[in-house]
CSV table of C-alpha atoms in Angstrom, one decimal:
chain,number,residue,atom,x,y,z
A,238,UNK,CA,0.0,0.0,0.0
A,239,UNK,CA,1.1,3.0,-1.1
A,240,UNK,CA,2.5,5.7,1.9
A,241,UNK,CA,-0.4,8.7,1.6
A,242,UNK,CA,1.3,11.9,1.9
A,243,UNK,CA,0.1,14.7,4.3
A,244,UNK,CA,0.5,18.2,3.8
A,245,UNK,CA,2.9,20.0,6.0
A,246,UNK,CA,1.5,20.9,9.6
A,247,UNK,CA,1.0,24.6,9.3
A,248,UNK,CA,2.3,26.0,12.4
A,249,UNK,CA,-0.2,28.8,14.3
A,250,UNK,CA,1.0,32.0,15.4
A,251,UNK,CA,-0.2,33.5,18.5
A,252,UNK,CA,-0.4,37.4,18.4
A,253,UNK,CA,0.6,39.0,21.2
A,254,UNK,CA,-1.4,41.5,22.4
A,255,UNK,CA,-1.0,45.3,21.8
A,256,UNK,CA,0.1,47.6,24.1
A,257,UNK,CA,-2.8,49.1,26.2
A,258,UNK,CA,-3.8,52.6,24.4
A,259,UNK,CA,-5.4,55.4,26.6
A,260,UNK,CA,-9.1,55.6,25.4
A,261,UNK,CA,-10.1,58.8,23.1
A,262,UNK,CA,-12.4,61.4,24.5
A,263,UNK,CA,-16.1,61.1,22.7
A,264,UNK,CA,-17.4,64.1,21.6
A,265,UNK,CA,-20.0,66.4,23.5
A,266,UNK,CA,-23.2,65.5,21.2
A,267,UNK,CA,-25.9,66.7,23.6
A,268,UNK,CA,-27.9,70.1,23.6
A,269,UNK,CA,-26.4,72.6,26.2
A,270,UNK,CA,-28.8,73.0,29.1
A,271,UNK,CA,-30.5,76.1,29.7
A,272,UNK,CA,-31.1,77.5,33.4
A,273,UNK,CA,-34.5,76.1,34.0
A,274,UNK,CA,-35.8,79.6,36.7
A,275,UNK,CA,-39.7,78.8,37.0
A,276,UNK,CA,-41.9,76.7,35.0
A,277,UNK,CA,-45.2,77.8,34.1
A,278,UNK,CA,-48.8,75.9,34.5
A,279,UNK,CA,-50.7,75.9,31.4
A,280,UNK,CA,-54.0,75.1,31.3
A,281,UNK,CA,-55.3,71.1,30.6
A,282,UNK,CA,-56.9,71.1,26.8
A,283,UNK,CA,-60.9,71.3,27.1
A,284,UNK,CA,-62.2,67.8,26.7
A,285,UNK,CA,-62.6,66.3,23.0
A,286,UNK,CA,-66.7,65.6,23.7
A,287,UNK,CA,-68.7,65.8,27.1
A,288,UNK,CA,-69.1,61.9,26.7
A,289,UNK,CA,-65.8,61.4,28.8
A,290,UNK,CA,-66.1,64.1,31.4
A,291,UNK,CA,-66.7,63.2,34.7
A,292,UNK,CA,-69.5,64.5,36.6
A,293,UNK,CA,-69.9,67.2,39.5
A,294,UNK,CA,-72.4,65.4,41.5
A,295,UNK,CA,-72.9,68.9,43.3
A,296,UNK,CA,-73.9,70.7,40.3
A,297,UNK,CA,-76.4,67.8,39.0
A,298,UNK,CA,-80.1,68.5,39.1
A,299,UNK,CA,-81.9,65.9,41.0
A,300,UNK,CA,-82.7,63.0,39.1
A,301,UNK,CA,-84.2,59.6,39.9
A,302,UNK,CA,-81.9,57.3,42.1
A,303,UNK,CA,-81.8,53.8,43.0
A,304,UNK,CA,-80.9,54.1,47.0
A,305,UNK,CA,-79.6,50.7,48.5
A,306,UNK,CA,-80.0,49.3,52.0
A,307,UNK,CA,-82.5,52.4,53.1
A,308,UNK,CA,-82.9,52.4,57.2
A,309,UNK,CA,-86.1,53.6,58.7
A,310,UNK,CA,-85.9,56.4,60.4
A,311,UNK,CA,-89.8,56.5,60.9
A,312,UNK,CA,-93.3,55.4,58.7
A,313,UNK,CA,-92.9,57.3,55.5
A,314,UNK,CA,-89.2,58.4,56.1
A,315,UNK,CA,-85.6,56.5,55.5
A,316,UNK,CA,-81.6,57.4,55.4
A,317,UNK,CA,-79.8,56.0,52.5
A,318,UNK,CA,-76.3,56.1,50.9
A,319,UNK,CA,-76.5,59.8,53.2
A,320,UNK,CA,-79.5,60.8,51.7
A,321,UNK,CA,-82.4,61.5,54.0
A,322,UNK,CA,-85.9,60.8,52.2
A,323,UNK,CA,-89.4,61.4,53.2
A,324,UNK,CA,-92.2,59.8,51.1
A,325,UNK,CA,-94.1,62.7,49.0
A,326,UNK,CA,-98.1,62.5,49.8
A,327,UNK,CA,-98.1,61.0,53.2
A,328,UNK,CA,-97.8,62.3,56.8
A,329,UNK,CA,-94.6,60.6,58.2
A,330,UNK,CA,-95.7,59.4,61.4
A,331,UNK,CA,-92.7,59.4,64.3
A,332,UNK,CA,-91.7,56.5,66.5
A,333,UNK,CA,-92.1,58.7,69.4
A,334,UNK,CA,-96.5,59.1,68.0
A,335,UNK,CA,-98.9,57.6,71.1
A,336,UNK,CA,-102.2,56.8,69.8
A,337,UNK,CA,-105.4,56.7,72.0
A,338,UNK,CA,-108.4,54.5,71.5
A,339,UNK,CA,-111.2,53.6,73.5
A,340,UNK,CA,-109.6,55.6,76.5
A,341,UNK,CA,-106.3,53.4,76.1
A,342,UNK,CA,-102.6,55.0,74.6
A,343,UNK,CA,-100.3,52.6,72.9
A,344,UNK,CA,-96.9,52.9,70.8
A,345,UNK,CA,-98.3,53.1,67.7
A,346,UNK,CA,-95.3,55.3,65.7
A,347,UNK,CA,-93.3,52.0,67.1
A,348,UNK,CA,-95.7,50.1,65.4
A,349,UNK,CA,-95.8,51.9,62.2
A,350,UNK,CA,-92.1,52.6,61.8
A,351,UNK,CA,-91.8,48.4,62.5
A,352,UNK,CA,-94.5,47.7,60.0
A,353,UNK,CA,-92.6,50.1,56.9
A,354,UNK,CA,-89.0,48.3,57.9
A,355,UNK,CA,-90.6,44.8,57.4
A,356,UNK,CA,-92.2,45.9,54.1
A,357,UNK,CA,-88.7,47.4,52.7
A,358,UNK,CA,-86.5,44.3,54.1
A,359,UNK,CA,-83.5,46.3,52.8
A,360,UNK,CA,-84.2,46.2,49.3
A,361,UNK,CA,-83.6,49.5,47.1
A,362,UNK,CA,-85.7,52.0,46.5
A,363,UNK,CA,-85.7,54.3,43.4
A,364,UNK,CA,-86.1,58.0,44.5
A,365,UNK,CA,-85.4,61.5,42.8
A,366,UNK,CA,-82.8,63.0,44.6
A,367,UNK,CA,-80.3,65.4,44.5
A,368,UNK,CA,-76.7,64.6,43.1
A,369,UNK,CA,-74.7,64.8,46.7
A,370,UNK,CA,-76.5,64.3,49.7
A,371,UNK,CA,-77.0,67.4,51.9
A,372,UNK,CA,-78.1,67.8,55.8
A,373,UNK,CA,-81.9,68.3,54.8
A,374,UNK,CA,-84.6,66.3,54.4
A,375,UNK,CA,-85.8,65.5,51.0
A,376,UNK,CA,-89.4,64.9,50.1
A,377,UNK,CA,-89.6,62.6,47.2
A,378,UNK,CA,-92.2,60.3,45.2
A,379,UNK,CA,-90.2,56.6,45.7
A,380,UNK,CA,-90.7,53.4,44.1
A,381,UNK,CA,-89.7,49.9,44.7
A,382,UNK,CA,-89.5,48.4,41.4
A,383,UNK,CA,-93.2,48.7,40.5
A,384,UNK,CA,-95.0,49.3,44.2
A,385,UNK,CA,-95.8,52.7,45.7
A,386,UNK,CA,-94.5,52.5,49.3
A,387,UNK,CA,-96.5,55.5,50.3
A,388,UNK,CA,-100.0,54.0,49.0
A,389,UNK,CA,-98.8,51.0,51.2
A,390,UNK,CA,-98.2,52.6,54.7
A,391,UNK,CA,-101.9,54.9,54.2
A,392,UNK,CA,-103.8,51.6,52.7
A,393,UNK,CA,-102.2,49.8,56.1
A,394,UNK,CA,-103.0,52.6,58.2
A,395,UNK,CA,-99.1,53.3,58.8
A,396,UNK,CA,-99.1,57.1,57.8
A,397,UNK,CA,-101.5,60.0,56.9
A,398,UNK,CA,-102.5,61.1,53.6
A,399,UNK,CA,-101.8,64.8,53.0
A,400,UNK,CA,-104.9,66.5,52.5
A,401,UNK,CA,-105.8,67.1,48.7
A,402,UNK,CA,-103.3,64.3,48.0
A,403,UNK,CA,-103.5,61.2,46.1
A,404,UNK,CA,-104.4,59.0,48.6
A,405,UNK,CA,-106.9,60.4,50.7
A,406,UNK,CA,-109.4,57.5,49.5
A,407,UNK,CA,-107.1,54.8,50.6
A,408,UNK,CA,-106.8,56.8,54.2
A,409,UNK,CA,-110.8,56.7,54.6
A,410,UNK,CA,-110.5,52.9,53.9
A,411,UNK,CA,-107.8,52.2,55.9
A,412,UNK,CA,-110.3,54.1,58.7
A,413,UNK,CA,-113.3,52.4,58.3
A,414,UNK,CA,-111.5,48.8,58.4
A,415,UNK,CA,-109.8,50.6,61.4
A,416,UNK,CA,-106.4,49.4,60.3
A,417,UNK,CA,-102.7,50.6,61.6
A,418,UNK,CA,-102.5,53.8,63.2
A,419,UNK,CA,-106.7,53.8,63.2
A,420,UNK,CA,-106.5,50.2,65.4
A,421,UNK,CA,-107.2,49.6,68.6
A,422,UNK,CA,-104.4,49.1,71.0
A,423,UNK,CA,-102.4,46.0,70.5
A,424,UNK,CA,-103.6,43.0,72.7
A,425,UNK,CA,-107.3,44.1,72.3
């Protein structure tokens, strides 16, 4: 067998490394900075369309409201989400009310303040209010969902109807069946 012939090892050569140079300045490309002395507000850009801007609730007529977990204050009147609401048409009759019949004086504002908290059971009530809530008292037509809670109490006999008012018929009824307010004292 024939003796194959390699090529001659090439030998490697190793640099050596250069001399350590001292690095070269870089140039100054940024802007000079100017003394800054005061800055100045400007004005935001008025909005694009009033779709986006938010609301002042103090400057927002009243408008109907859906009021969550109302608490009764009294028959005909509730606090809720600081809102203070008496039912428009009705007499609100106060916890502190004695009623007399047949010669006998029972709690019956305790009653009828009792009888308006079982007949919310904390469900919402829609009511036109104003946009924040203030320190007074506002009188207000209230619904929950489709029920009148003032044509309630005065069918029951929980609250007066306001004279001239929508609901001076149910009042006389609520009389002659001498329900509520018109009863005779509990235990009778």
């Amino acid at each position: 067998m024939p003796e194959t012939e390699f090529p001659p090892e090439e030998t490697q050569q190793i640099e050596e490394p250069a001399a350590p140079t001292t690095p070269q300045p870089v140039p100054d490309v940024t802007a000079p900075q100017a003394p800054i002395t005061e800055f100045e507000r400007i004005a935001p850009r008025e909005p694009l369309s009033s779709l986006g801007a938010p609301e002042d609730p103090a400057t927002r007529p009243p408008r109907e409201t859906l009021l969550h977990r109302p608490v009764v204050i009294a028959a005909g009147a509730f606090e809720a989400q600081g809102h203070r609401v008496a039912l428009e048409g009705i007499e609100v009759v106060s916890p502190q009310e004695a009623c007399e019949r047949s010669g006998r004086s029972w709690p019956c504002g305790v009653y009828a303040r009792t009888a308006f908290r079982n007949y919310l059971r904390g469900r919402s009530i829609s009511c036109t209010v104003p946009g924040m809530p203030g320190e007074e008292t506002v009188v207000s037509r209230c619904m929950i969902g489709n029920a009148d809670p003032a044509s309630w109490l005065v069918s029951q006999g929980w609250a007066r109807a306001v004279a001239g008012g929508p609901y001076e018929e149910q009042q006389r009824e609520a009389l002659d069946a001498r329900r509520g307010i018109h009863a005779a004292p509990a235990g009778n």
